[in-house]
Short mmCIF file of N, CA and C in Angstrom, two decimals:
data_model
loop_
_atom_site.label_atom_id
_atom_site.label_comp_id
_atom_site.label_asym_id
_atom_site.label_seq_id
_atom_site.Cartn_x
_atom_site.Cartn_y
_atom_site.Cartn_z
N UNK A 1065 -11.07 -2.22 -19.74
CA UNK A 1065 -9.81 -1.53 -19.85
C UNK A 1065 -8.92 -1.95 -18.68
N UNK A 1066 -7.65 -2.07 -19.07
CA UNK A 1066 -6.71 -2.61 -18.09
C UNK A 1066 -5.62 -1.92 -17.96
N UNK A 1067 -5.55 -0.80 -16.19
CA UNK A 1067 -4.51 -0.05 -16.34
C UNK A 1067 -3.61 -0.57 -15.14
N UNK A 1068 -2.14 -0.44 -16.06
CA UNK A 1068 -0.64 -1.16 -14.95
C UNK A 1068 0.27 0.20 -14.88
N UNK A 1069 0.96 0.26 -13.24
CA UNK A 1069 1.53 1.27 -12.85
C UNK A 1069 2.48 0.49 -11.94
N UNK A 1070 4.08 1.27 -12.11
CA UNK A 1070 4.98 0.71 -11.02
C UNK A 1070 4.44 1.25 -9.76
N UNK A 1071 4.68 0.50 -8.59
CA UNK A 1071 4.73 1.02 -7.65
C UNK A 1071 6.05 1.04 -6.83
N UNK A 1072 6.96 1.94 -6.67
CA UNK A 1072 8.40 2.02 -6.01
C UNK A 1072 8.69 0.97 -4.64
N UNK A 1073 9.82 0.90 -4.52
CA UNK A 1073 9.84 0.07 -3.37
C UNK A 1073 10.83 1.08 -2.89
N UNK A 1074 10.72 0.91 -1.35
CA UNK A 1074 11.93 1.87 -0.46
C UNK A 1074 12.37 0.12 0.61
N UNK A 1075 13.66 0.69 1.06
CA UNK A 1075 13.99 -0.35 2.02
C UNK A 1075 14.64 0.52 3.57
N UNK A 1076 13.48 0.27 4.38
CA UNK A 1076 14.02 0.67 5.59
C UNK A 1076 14.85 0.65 6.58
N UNK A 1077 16.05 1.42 6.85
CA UNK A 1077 17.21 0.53 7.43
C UNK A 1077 17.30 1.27 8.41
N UNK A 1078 16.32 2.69 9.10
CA UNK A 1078 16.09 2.49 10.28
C UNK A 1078 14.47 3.12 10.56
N UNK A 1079 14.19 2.52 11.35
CA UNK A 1079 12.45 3.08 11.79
C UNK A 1079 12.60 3.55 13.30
N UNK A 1080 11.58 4.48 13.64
CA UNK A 1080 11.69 4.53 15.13
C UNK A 1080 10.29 5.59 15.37
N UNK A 1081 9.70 4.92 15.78
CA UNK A 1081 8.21 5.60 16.34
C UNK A 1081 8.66 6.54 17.60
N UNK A 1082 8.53 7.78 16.92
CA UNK A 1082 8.71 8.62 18.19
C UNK A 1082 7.78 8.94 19.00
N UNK A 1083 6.49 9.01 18.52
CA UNK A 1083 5.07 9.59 19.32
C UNK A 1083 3.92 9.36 18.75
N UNK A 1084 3.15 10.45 19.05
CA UNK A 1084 1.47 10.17 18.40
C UNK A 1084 1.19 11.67 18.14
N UNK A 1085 1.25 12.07 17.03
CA UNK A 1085 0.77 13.78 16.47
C UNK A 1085 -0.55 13.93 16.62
N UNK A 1086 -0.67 15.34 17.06
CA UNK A 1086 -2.05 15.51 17.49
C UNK A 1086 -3.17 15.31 16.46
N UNK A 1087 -3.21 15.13 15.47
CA UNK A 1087 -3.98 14.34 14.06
C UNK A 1087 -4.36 13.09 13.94
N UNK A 1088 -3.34 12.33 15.15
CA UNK A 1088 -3.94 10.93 15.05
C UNK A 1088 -2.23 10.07 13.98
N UNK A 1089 -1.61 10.44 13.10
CA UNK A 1089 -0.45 10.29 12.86
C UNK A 1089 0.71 9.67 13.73
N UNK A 1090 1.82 8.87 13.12
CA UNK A 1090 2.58 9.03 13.86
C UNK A 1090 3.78 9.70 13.47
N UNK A 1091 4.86 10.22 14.69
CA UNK A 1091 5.98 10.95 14.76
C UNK A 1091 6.67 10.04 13.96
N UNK A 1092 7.49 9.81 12.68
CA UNK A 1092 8.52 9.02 12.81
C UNK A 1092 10.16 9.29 12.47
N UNK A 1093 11.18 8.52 12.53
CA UNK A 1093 12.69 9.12 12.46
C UNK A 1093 13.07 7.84 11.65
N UNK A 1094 13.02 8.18 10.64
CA UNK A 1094 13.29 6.85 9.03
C UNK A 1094 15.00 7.20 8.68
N UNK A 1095 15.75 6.23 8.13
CA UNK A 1095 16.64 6.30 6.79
C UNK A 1095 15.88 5.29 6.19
N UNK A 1096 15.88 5.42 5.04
CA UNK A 1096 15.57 4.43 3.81
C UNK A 1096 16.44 4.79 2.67
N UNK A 1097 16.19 3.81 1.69
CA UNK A 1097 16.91 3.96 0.30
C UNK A 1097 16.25 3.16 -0.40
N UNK A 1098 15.96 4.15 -1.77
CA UNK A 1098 14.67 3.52 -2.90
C UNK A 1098 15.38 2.30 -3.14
N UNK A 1099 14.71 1.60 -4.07
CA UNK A 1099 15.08 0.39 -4.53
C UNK A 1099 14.65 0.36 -5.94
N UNK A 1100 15.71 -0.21 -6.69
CA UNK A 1100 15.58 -0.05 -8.55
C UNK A 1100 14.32 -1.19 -8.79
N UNK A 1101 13.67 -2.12 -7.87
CA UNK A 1101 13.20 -2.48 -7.98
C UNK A 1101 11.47 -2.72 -7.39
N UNK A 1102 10.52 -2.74 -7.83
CA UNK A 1102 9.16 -2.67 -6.84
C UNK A 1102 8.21 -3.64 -7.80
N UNK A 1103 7.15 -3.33 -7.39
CA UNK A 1103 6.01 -4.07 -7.77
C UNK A 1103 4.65 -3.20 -8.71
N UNK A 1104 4.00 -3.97 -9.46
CA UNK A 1104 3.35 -3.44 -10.44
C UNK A 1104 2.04 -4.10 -10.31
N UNK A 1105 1.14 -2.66 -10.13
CA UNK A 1105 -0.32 -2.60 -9.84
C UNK A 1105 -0.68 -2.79 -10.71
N UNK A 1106 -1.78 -3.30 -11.14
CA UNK A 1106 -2.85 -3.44 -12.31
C UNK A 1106 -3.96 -3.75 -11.82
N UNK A 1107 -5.06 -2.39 -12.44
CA UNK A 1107 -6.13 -2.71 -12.23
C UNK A 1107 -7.10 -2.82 -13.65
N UNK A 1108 -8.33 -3.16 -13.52
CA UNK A 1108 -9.20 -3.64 -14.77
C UNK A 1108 -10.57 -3.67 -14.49
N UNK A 1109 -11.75 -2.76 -15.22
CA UNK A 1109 -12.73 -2.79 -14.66
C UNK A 1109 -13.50 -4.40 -14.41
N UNK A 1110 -14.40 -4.40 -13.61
CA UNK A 1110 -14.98 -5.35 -13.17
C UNK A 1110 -16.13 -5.67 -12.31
N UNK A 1111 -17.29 -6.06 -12.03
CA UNK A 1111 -18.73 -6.16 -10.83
C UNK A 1111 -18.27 -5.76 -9.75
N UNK A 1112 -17.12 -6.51 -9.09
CA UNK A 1112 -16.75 -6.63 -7.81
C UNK A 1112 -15.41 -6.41 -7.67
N UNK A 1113 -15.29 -5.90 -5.86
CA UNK A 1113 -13.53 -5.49 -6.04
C UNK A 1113 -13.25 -6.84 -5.24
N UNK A 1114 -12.37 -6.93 -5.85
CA UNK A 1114 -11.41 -8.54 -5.80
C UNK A 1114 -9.48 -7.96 -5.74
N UNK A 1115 -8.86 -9.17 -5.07
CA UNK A 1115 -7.31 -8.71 -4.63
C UNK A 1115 -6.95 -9.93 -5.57
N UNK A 1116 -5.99 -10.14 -6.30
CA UNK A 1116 -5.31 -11.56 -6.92
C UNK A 1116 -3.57 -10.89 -6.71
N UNK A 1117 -3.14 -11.56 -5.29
CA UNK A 1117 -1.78 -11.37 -5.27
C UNK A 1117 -1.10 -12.36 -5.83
N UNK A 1118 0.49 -12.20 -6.33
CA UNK A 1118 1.24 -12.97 -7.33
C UNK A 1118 2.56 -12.54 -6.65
N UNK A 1119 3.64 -13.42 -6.83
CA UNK A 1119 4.77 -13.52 -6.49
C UNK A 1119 5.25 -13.95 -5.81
N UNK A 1120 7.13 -14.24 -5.18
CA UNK A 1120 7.11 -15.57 -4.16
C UNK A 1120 6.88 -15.69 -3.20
N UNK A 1121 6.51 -13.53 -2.28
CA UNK A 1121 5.96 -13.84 -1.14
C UNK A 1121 4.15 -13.99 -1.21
N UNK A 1122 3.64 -13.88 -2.22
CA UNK A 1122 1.94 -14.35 -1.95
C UNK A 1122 1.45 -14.81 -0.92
N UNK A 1123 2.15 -16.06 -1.07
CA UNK A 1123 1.61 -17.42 0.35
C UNK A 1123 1.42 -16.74 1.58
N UNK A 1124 2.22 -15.83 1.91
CA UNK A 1124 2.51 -15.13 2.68
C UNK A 1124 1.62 -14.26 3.80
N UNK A 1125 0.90 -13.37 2.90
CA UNK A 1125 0.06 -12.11 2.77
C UNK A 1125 -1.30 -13.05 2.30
N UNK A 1126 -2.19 -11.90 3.72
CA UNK A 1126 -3.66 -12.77 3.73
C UNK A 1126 -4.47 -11.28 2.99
N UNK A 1127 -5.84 -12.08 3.88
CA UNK A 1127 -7.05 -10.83 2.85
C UNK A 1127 -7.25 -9.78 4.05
N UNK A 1128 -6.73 -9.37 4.74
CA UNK A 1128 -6.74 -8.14 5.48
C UNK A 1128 -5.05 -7.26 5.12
N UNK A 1129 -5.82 -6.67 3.79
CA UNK A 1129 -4.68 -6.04 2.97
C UNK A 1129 -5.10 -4.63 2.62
N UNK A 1130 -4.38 -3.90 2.91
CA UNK A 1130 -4.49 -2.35 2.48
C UNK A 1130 -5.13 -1.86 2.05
N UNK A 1131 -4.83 -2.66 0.46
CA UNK A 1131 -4.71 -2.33 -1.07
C UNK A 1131 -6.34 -2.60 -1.03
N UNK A 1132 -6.62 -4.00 -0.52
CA UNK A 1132 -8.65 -4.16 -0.60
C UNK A 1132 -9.23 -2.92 0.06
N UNK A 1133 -8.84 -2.54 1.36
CA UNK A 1133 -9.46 -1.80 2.13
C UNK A 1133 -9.44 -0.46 1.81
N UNK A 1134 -8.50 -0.52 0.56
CA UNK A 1134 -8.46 0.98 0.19
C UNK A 1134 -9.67 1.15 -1.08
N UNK A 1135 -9.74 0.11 -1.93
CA UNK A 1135 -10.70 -0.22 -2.81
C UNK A 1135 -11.84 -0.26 -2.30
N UNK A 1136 -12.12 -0.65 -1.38
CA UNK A 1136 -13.39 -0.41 -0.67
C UNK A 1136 -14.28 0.50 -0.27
N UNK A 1137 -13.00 1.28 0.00
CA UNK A 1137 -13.72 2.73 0.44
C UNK A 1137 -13.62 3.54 -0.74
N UNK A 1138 -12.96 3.23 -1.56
CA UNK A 1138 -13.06 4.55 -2.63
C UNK A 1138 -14.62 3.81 -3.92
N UNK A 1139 -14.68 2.70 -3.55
CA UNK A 1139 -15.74 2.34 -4.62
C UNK A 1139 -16.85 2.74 -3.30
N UNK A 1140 -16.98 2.93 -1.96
CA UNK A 1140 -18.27 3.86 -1.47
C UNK A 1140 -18.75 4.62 -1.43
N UNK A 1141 -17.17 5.90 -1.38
CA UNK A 1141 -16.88 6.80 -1.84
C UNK A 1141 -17.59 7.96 -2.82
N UNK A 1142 -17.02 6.44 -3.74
CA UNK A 1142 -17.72 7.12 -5.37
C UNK A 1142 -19.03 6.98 -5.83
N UNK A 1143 -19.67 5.59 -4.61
CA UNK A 1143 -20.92 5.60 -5.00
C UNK A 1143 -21.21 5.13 -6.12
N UNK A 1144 -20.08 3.70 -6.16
CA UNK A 1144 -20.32 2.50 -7.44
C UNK A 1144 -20.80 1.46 -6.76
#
């Protein structure tokens, strides 16, 4: 089974790290504004968790990525 979901894009036009919250978090002071446009997840069962990025920044972006490290832990997680 193969499930696809937008994922939103925001564009940050100001950031500013104010501190460190006692949680381990950080303070921050954002403007942004969504964007009509983002990117689309798809996932599909499979043995192993695997990343296949696509688009013109790909080349770009290595394998110390979020998106794996988030897959990682939720397939330990779950105890697959």
């Amino acid at each position: 089974m193969t499930l696809s979901e937008p994922a939103p894009a925001k564009l940050n036009l100001a950031l500013h790290v104010r501190g460190r919250l006692p949680d381990g978090r950080h303070e921050l002071d954002t403007i942004f504004a969504f964007c009509t446009d983002g990117d689309v997840v798809v996932g599909e069962e499979a043995d192993d968790v695997t990343l296949d990025v696509g688009g013109p920044f790909a080349a770009g972006l290595g394998a110390d990525n979020l998106v794996l490290t988030a897959a990682h832990a939720l397939r330990e997680a779950a105890g697959v």
